[in-house]
Amino acid sequence: MTYVPAADRYDRMSYRRCGRSGLKLPEVSLGLWQNFGSDRPLDTQRAIILRAFDLGVTHFDLANNYGGHTLDTSDDPVGRLQTGSPYGSAERNFGRVLRDDLRRYRDELVISTKAGYDMWPGPYGDWGSRKYLLASLDQSLARMGLDYVDIFYSHRADPETPLEETMGALATAVTSGRALYAGISSYSAERTAQAAAILRQLGTPLLIHQPSYSLLNRWVEGGLLDTLEAEGVGCIAFSPLAQGLLTGKYLAGVPEGSRASQGGSLTADQLSEQNLARIRGLNDTAARRGQSLAQMALSWVLRDQRVTSVLVGASSVAQLEENLSAASQPGFSQSELAEIDRYAVEGDIDIWADSSAVSSARQNAER
């Protein structure tokens, strides 16, 4: 059956301008980090992606290694190609849905991908070199069956590669027509300003920064959001639900089959008694607002107009629909914000902190 999107899809979502650019993004975007690998049914993935588009989600966020899983027996990316869900699975699966269902609507989509974490063995399959970034982008385009992506990101700061080289690769991606815009992820405020200056000199403005940001991970409030505003750069927050901690599923402990029970990026030790107490307090506040904890967590990140969009994942259509309802929700009163601040404190869950800690001084010292 030929897919026909909902005629009212653009009435169901609000869109925000990305920094000072001409591009608008939906307040809630779909990230394919989790749940879109080869270990999940493609029909389920297709249903989530198409329902998202029906509800006005135009932005789909990927990375070269999304869909792959760390093996218990090896940290070798070659091993991942032989066992489990290999790196690149999410891009490959998204490419199938794009080919079969969304090809006619390509100009209505904003598709992004990234490179910066390990992808293949050897010295050229990781970090921020020109060789790695551009080779990875070519591979991503092939997996998705695309001529270009809308946004290509440096996925993390590289303390050893000169920033000029990494930003030069992003500029080449844009000027060669393989990407429309350049982005960075998990860069410090200082390094973001430097990256923006380099790209500006190269004639390819920095469009967007993708940092982690949630009620339990507020590092961006320490200067990054101010820098993005000053530079005219958009912000799309990833992990706004703290990898599921803020969905409510952990209120009574670690359920079997949950992400924390599987020993992946979310570990059981992040579910400390302190964090569980904070989550319960936040859940009570959400209930008084008439929202689920997840809905309030997303609305809270979106309270700041400097945040262009929040990235959510989904394992089902029902979960997607619940999360998307956070868009265009009423704002927070001062008393609600004060109550939230009692519980919304750092929960030691920022597993990407090493990247945002990279500074010019550290890079110079490590050369």
Short mmCIF file of C-alpha atoms in Angstrom, two decimals:
data_model
loop_
_atom_site.label_atom_id
_atom_site.label_comp_id
_atom_site.label_asym_id
_atom_site.label_seq_id
_atom_site.Cartn_x
_atom_site.Cartn_y
_atom_site.Cartn_z
CA MET A 1 0.00 0.00 0.00
CA THR A 2 1.33 3.42 -0.98
CA TYR A 3 1.95 5.67 2.01
CA VAL A 4 0.05 8.96 1.98
CA PRO A 5 0.96 11.38 4.81
CA ALA A 6 -1.66 13.13 6.90
CA ALA A 7 -2.91 16.25 5.16
CA ASP A 8 -2.96 18.20 8.43
CA ARG A 9 0.57 17.23 9.53
CA TYR A 10 1.86 20.81 9.61
CA ASP A 11 -1.01 21.91 11.82
CA ARG A 12 0.04 19.41 14.50
CA MET A 13 3.53 20.69 15.25
CA SER A 14 5.15 24.00 16.11
CA TYR A 15 8.44 24.94 14.46
CA ARG A 16 11.28 27.11 15.71
CA ARG A 17 13.94 28.97 13.78
CA CYS A 18 17.39 27.44 14.12
CA GLY A 19 19.56 30.25 15.47
CA ARG A 20 19.70 33.10 12.98
CA SER A 21 19.45 30.81 9.96
CA GLY A 22 16.55 30.44 7.56
CA LEU A 23 15.91 26.85 8.65
CA LYS A 24 13.09 25.90 11.01
CA LEU A 25 12.93 22.63 12.91
CA PRO A 26 10.02 20.96 14.70
CA GLU A 27 9.97 21.47 18.44
CA VAL A 28 10.27 17.70 18.78
CA SER A 29 12.48 15.73 16.38
CA LEU A 30 13.00 11.98 16.07
CA GLY A 31 16.41 10.51 16.90
CA LEU A 32 17.34 7.05 15.66
CA TRP A 33 20.14 6.29 18.13
CA GLN A 34 18.25 3.50 19.89
CA ASN A 35 15.56 1.11 18.60
CA PHE A 36 16.38 1.38 14.90
CA GLY A 37 19.08 -1.26 14.48
CA SER A 38 18.88 -4.58 12.69
CA ASP A 39 17.78 -6.27 15.92
CA ARG A 40 14.37 -4.55 15.75
CA PRO A 41 11.56 -5.35 13.28
CA LEU A 42 11.67 -3.04 10.28
CA ASP A 43 7.87 -2.81 10.22
CA THR A 44 7.92 -1.33 13.74
CA GLN A 45 10.58 1.17 12.72
CA ARG A 46 8.61 2.12 9.63
CA ALA A 47 5.43 2.64 11.66
CA ILE A 48 7.24 4.98 14.09
CA ILE A 49 8.92 7.02 11.34
CA LEU A 50 5.76 7.43 9.27
CA ARG A 51 3.62 8.28 12.28
CA ALA A 52 6.18 10.91 13.25
CA PHE A 53 5.89 12.50 9.81
CA ASP A 54 2.08 12.37 10.04
CA LEU A 55 2.37 14.36 13.27
CA GLY A 56 4.57 17.06 11.79
CA VAL A 57 8.04 15.72 12.62
CA THR A 58 10.21 16.72 9.68
CA HIS A 59 13.63 16.21 11.25
CA PHE A 60 15.20 12.76 11.55
CA ASP A 61 18.58 12.56 13.28
CA LEU A 62 21.12 9.79 12.71
CA ALA A 63 24.84 9.07 13.01
CA ASN A 64 27.16 6.69 11.20
CA ASN A 65 27.27 4.15 14.04
CA TYR A 66 23.64 4.35 15.21
CA GLY A 67 21.95 0.98 15.46
CA GLY A 68 25.16 -0.78 16.51
CA HIS A 69 25.67 -2.31 19.93
CA THR A 70 28.74 -2.78 22.06
CA LEU A 71 29.41 -6.49 22.47
CA ASP A 72 29.99 -8.01 25.87
CA THR A 73 32.92 -10.00 24.46
CA SER A 74 34.70 -7.33 22.44
CA ASP A 75 35.02 -3.61 21.91
CA ASP A 76 36.25 -4.18 18.37
CA PRO A 77 33.98 -2.65 15.71
CA VAL A 78 34.81 -5.58 13.43
CA GLY A 79 33.18 -7.84 16.01
CA ARG A 80 30.03 -5.76 15.80
CA LEU A 81 29.88 -6.41 12.09
CA GLN A 82 29.86 -10.13 12.77
CA THR A 83 27.56 -10.30 15.79
CA GLY A 84 24.46 -8.45 16.86
CA SER A 85 23.33 -5.22 15.19
CA PRO A 86 26.20 -3.67 13.22
CA TYR A 87 27.16 -0.05 13.04
CA GLY A 88 25.29 1.70 10.25
CA SER A 89 22.11 -0.32 10.79
CA ALA A 90 19.95 2.70 11.62
CA GLU A 91 21.03 4.56 8.49
CA ARG A 92 20.44 1.48 6.36
CA ASN A 93 16.98 0.91 7.82
CA PHE A 94 16.04 4.56 7.54
CA GLY A 95 17.19 4.46 3.93
CA ARG A 96 14.76 1.61 3.25
CA VAL A 97 11.84 3.55 4.70
CA LEU A 98 12.91 6.62 2.76
CA ARG A 99 13.12 4.64 -0.48
CA ASP A 100 9.82 2.81 -0.03
CA ASP A 101 7.64 5.45 1.61
CA LEU A 102 9.16 8.93 1.90
CA ARG A 103 11.14 9.48 -1.31
CA ARG A 104 8.44 11.75 -2.75
CA TYR A 105 8.67 13.90 0.37
CA ARG A 106 12.47 14.30 0.54
CA ASP A 107 12.21 18.09 0.22
CA GLU A 108 9.96 18.15 3.29
CA LEU A 109 12.55 16.36 5.44
CA VAL A 110 15.62 17.49 7.36
CA ILE A 111 17.96 14.50 7.64
CA SER A 112 21.15 14.68 9.65
CA THR A 113 24.06 12.38 10.31
CA LYS A 114 27.33 12.56 12.22
CA ALA A 115 30.83 11.15 12.48
CA GLY A 116 33.25 11.29 15.37
CA TYR A 117 32.98 8.06 17.34
CA ASP A 118 34.49 4.72 16.35
CA MET A 119 33.10 3.29 13.13
CA TRP A 120 35.70 0.96 11.60
CA PRO A 121 39.08 -0.45 12.70
CA GLY A 122 42.37 1.37 12.42
CA PRO A 123 43.44 5.00 12.80
CA TYR A 124 41.08 6.40 10.14
CA GLY A 125 37.75 5.27 11.59
CA ASP A 126 37.40 7.48 14.66
CA TRP A 127 37.64 11.05 16.01
CA GLY A 128 37.83 14.20 13.89
CA SER A 129 40.30 13.95 11.03
CA ARG A 130 39.38 15.19 7.58
CA LYS A 131 39.95 11.72 6.16
CA TYR A 132 37.57 10.06 8.60
CA LEU A 133 34.78 12.63 8.49
CA LEU A 134 34.50 12.83 4.73
CA ALA A 135 34.89 9.08 4.16
CA SER A 136 32.22 8.45 6.79
CA LEU A 137 29.85 10.94 5.19
CA ASP A 138 30.22 9.20 1.82
CA GLN A 139 29.42 5.88 3.48
CA SER A 140 26.38 7.36 5.25
CA LEU A 141 25.00 8.73 2.00
CA ALA A 142 25.40 5.33 0.37
CA ARG A 143 23.65 3.53 3.23
CA MET A 144 20.69 5.91 3.12
CA GLY A 145 20.56 6.19 -0.67
CA LEU A 146 20.92 9.97 -0.54
CA ASP A 147 22.78 12.53 -2.63
CA TYR A 148 23.09 14.83 0.38
CA VAL A 149 22.13 15.21 4.04
CA ASP A 150 20.72 18.43 5.38
CA ILE A 151 23.06 18.59 8.40
CA PHE A 152 26.44 16.93 8.89
CA TYR A 153 27.92 17.00 12.38
CA SER A 154 31.25 16.57 14.05
CA HIS A 155 29.94 14.15 16.68
CA ARG A 156 32.47 14.98 19.39
CA ALA A 157 35.43 17.24 20.09
CA ASP A 158 38.81 15.73 19.23
CA PRO A 159 41.61 16.79 21.62
CA GLU A 160 44.36 15.83 19.14
CA THR A 161 43.13 16.92 15.71
CA PRO A 162 43.40 20.67 15.01
CA LEU A 163 39.99 22.27 15.14
CA GLU A 164 40.75 23.93 11.80
CA GLU A 165 41.01 20.50 10.18
CA THR A 166 37.74 19.23 11.60
CA MET A 167 35.84 22.40 10.71
CA GLY A 168 37.49 22.41 7.30
CA ALA A 169 36.07 18.96 6.66
CA LEU A 170 32.57 20.18 7.59
CA ALA A 171 32.98 23.13 5.25
CA THR A 172 34.05 20.78 2.45
CA ALA A 173 30.99 18.62 3.08
CA VAL A 174 28.83 21.68 2.50
CA THR A 175 30.68 23.23 -0.43
CA SER A 176 30.86 19.87 -2.21
CA GLY A 177 27.08 19.49 -1.99
CA ARG A 178 27.11 16.45 0.31
CA ALA A 179 25.51 18.48 3.13
CA LEU A 180 23.52 21.71 3.31
CA TYR A 181 24.57 22.76 6.81
CA ALA A 182 27.34 22.11 9.34
CA GLY A 183 26.81 21.15 12.99
CA ILE A 184 28.77 20.13 16.06
CA SER A 185 27.86 18.01 19.08
CA SER A 186 29.05 18.01 22.70
CA TYR A 187 31.53 20.88 22.27
CA SER A 188 32.30 23.23 25.15
CA ALA A 189 31.20 26.87 24.99
CA GLU A 190 34.77 28.01 24.33
CA ARG A 191 35.32 25.48 21.57
CA THR A 192 31.92 26.23 20.05
CA ALA A 193 32.84 29.89 19.68
CA GLN A 194 36.13 28.92 18.06
CA ALA A 195 34.41 26.47 15.70
CA ALA A 196 31.86 29.12 14.71
CA ALA A 197 34.64 31.62 13.96
CA ILE A 198 36.55 29.15 11.78
CA LEU A 199 33.47 28.14 9.82
CA ARG A 200 32.50 31.77 9.36
CA GLN A 201 35.90 32.48 7.84
CA LEU A 202 35.43 29.51 5.53
CA GLY A 203 32.07 30.85 4.36
CA THR A 204 30.07 28.01 5.93
CA PRO A 205 28.25 29.28 9.03
CA LEU A 206 27.77 26.93 11.95
CA LEU A 207 24.06 26.08 11.94
CA ILE A 208 23.50 24.06 15.08
CA HIS A 209 24.94 22.47 18.20
CA GLN A 210 23.63 19.18 19.61
CA PRO A 211 24.36 18.89 23.35
CA SER A 212 22.90 16.58 25.97
CA TYR A 213 20.43 18.48 28.15
CA SER A 214 17.83 17.32 30.62
CA LEU A 215 16.45 17.91 34.09
CA LEU A 216 19.31 15.79 35.47
CA ASN A 217 22.02 17.10 33.15
CA ARG A 218 22.13 20.91 32.99
CA TRP A 219 25.71 21.60 31.89
CA VAL A 220 24.62 23.72 28.91
CA GLU A 221 23.33 26.38 31.30
CA GLY A 222 26.91 27.08 32.35
CA GLY A 223 27.70 29.20 29.29
CA LEU A 224 26.95 27.14 26.19
CA LEU A 225 23.43 28.48 25.64
CA ASP A 226 24.75 32.04 26.01
CA THR A 227 27.45 31.32 23.43
CA LEU A 228 24.95 29.83 20.99
CA GLU A 229 22.71 32.87 21.33
CA ALA A 230 25.63 35.24 20.75
CA GLU A 231 26.81 33.28 17.71
CA GLY A 232 23.34 32.87 16.23
CA VAL A 233 23.60 29.08 16.40
CA GLY A 234 20.64 26.78 17.02
CA CYS A 235 20.47 24.14 19.75
CA ILE A 236 18.90 20.70 19.50
CA ALA A 237 18.98 18.85 22.82
CA PHE A 238 19.65 15.13 22.81
CA SER A 239 18.84 12.77 25.67
CA PRO A 240 16.22 15.17 27.12
CA LEU A 241 14.69 12.16 28.88
CA ALA A 242 18.07 11.14 30.34
CA GLN A 243 18.07 7.88 28.39
CA GLY A 244 14.70 6.92 29.84
CA LEU A 245 15.29 7.92 33.46
CA LEU A 246 12.69 10.65 33.02
CA THR A 247 10.01 8.47 31.44
CA GLY A 248 8.67 7.09 34.71
CA LYS A 249 9.57 3.48 33.95
CA TYR A 250 12.20 3.45 36.72
CA LEU A 251 10.04 4.86 39.50
CA ALA A 252 9.72 1.42 41.07
CA GLY A 253 13.17 0.09 40.15
CA VAL A 254 14.78 -1.40 37.03
CA PRO A 255 12.24 -3.34 34.94
CA GLU A 256 13.40 -6.38 33.02
CA GLY A 257 14.17 -5.59 29.39
CA SER A 258 14.71 -1.87 30.02
CA ARG A 259 17.82 -0.07 28.78
CA ALA A 260 19.33 0.03 32.27
CA SER A 261 18.92 -3.74 32.64
CA GLN A 262 20.87 -4.43 29.45
CA GLY A 263 24.19 -2.86 30.44
CA GLY A 264 24.40 -0.39 27.57
CA SER A 265 24.81 3.38 27.64
CA LEU A 266 22.46 3.60 30.64
CA THR A 267 23.85 1.68 33.58
CA ALA A 268 22.15 0.62 36.79
CA ASP A 269 24.54 2.71 38.88
CA GLN A 270 23.04 5.85 37.36
CA LEU A 271 19.82 4.84 39.12
CA SER A 272 21.14 5.93 42.48
CA GLU A 273 18.80 6.46 45.40
CA GLN A 274 19.40 10.20 45.06
CA ASN A 275 18.38 10.15 41.39
CA LEU A 276 15.34 8.00 42.09
CA ALA A 277 14.22 10.44 44.79
CA ARG A 278 14.64 13.34 42.35
CA ILE A 279 12.68 11.49 39.67
CA ARG A 280 9.84 10.79 42.08
CA GLY A 281 9.69 14.44 43.12
CA LEU A 282 9.62 15.53 39.48
CA ASN A 283 6.94 12.98 38.72
CA ASP A 284 4.73 14.49 41.43
CA THR A 285 5.17 17.94 39.90
CA ALA A 286 4.32 16.59 36.44
CA ALA A 287 1.14 14.98 37.77
CA ARG A 288 0.00 18.29 39.25
CA ARG A 289 0.54 19.86 35.80
CA GLY A 290 -1.54 17.14 34.16
CA GLN A 291 1.46 15.76 32.31
CA SER A 292 3.44 12.56 32.38
CA LEU A 293 7.01 12.85 33.65
CA ALA A 294 8.34 12.48 30.10
CA GLN A 295 6.05 15.19 28.76
CA MET A 296 7.07 17.62 31.48
CA ALA A 297 10.76 16.83 30.99
CA LEU A 298 10.50 17.72 27.30
CA SER A 299 8.39 20.82 27.95
CA TRP A 300 10.98 21.96 30.51
CA VAL A 301 13.86 21.76 28.03
CA LEU A 302 11.73 23.63 25.47
CA ARG A 303 10.93 26.38 27.98
CA ASP A 304 14.11 28.15 26.82
CA GLN A 305 13.58 29.70 23.39
CA ARG A 306 17.28 29.25 22.64
CA VAL A 307 16.52 25.55 22.33
CA THR A 308 15.34 24.95 18.78
CA SER A 309 14.23 21.34 19.21
CA VAL A 310 14.44 18.31 21.45
CA LEU A 311 15.40 14.88 20.16
CA VAL A 312 13.35 11.93 21.31
CA GLY A 313 13.64 8.26 20.53
CA ALA A 314 10.76 5.81 20.50
CA SER A 315 10.30 2.07 20.73
CA SER A 316 6.62 2.21 19.77
CA VAL A 317 4.09 4.47 18.11
CA ALA A 318 2.35 4.97 21.46
CA GLN A 319 5.55 6.18 23.10
CA LEU A 320 6.19 8.52 20.19
CA GLU A 321 2.71 10.02 20.44
CA GLU A 322 3.07 10.61 24.18
CA ASN A 323 6.37 12.42 23.71
CA LEU A 324 5.18 14.54 20.80
CA SER A 325 2.33 15.88 22.89
CA ALA A 326 4.93 17.86 24.85
CA ALA A 327 5.17 20.32 21.96
CA SER A 328 3.13 23.51 22.32
CA GLN A 329 2.30 22.78 25.97
CA PRO A 330 1.59 25.65 28.38
CA GLY A 331 4.61 27.29 29.97
CA PHE A 332 5.71 27.01 33.57
CA SER A 333 4.79 29.31 36.40
CA GLN A 334 7.55 30.68 38.59
CA SER A 335 6.39 28.49 41.46
CA GLU A 336 6.52 25.40 39.23
CA LEU A 337 10.03 26.25 38.08
CA ALA A 338 11.14 26.75 41.67
CA GLU A 339 9.66 23.40 42.65
CA ILE A 340 11.35 21.69 39.70
CA ASP A 341 14.69 23.27 40.61
CA ARG A 342 14.56 21.47 43.96
CA TYR A 343 14.89 18.16 42.14
CA ALA A 344 16.46 19.11 38.79
CA VAL A 345 20.09 18.93 39.83
CA GLU A 346 23.08 17.21 38.29
CA GLY A 347 22.64 13.45 38.51
CA ASP A 348 26.12 12.36 37.32
CA ILE A 349 24.63 10.89 34.14
CA ASP A 350 26.51 12.91 31.50
CA ILE A 351 28.47 10.14 29.76
CA TRP A 352 29.50 12.64 27.05
CA ALA A 353 31.28 15.00 29.45
CA ASP A 354 34.76 14.15 28.15
CA SER A 355 33.92 15.71 24.80
CA SER A 356 32.48 18.93 26.25
CA ALA A 357 35.54 19.22 28.52
CA VAL A 358 37.96 19.49 25.57
CA SER A 359 39.46 22.99 25.48
CA SER A 360 42.13 24.76 23.47
CA ALA A 361 44.55 24.52 26.39
CA ARG A 362 44.02 20.77 26.65
CA GLN A 363 44.44 20.28 22.91
CA ASN A 364 47.67 22.27 22.84
CA ALA A 365 48.99 20.26 25.78
CA GLU A 366 48.24 16.94 24.08
CA ARG A 367 49.86 17.77 20.77
#
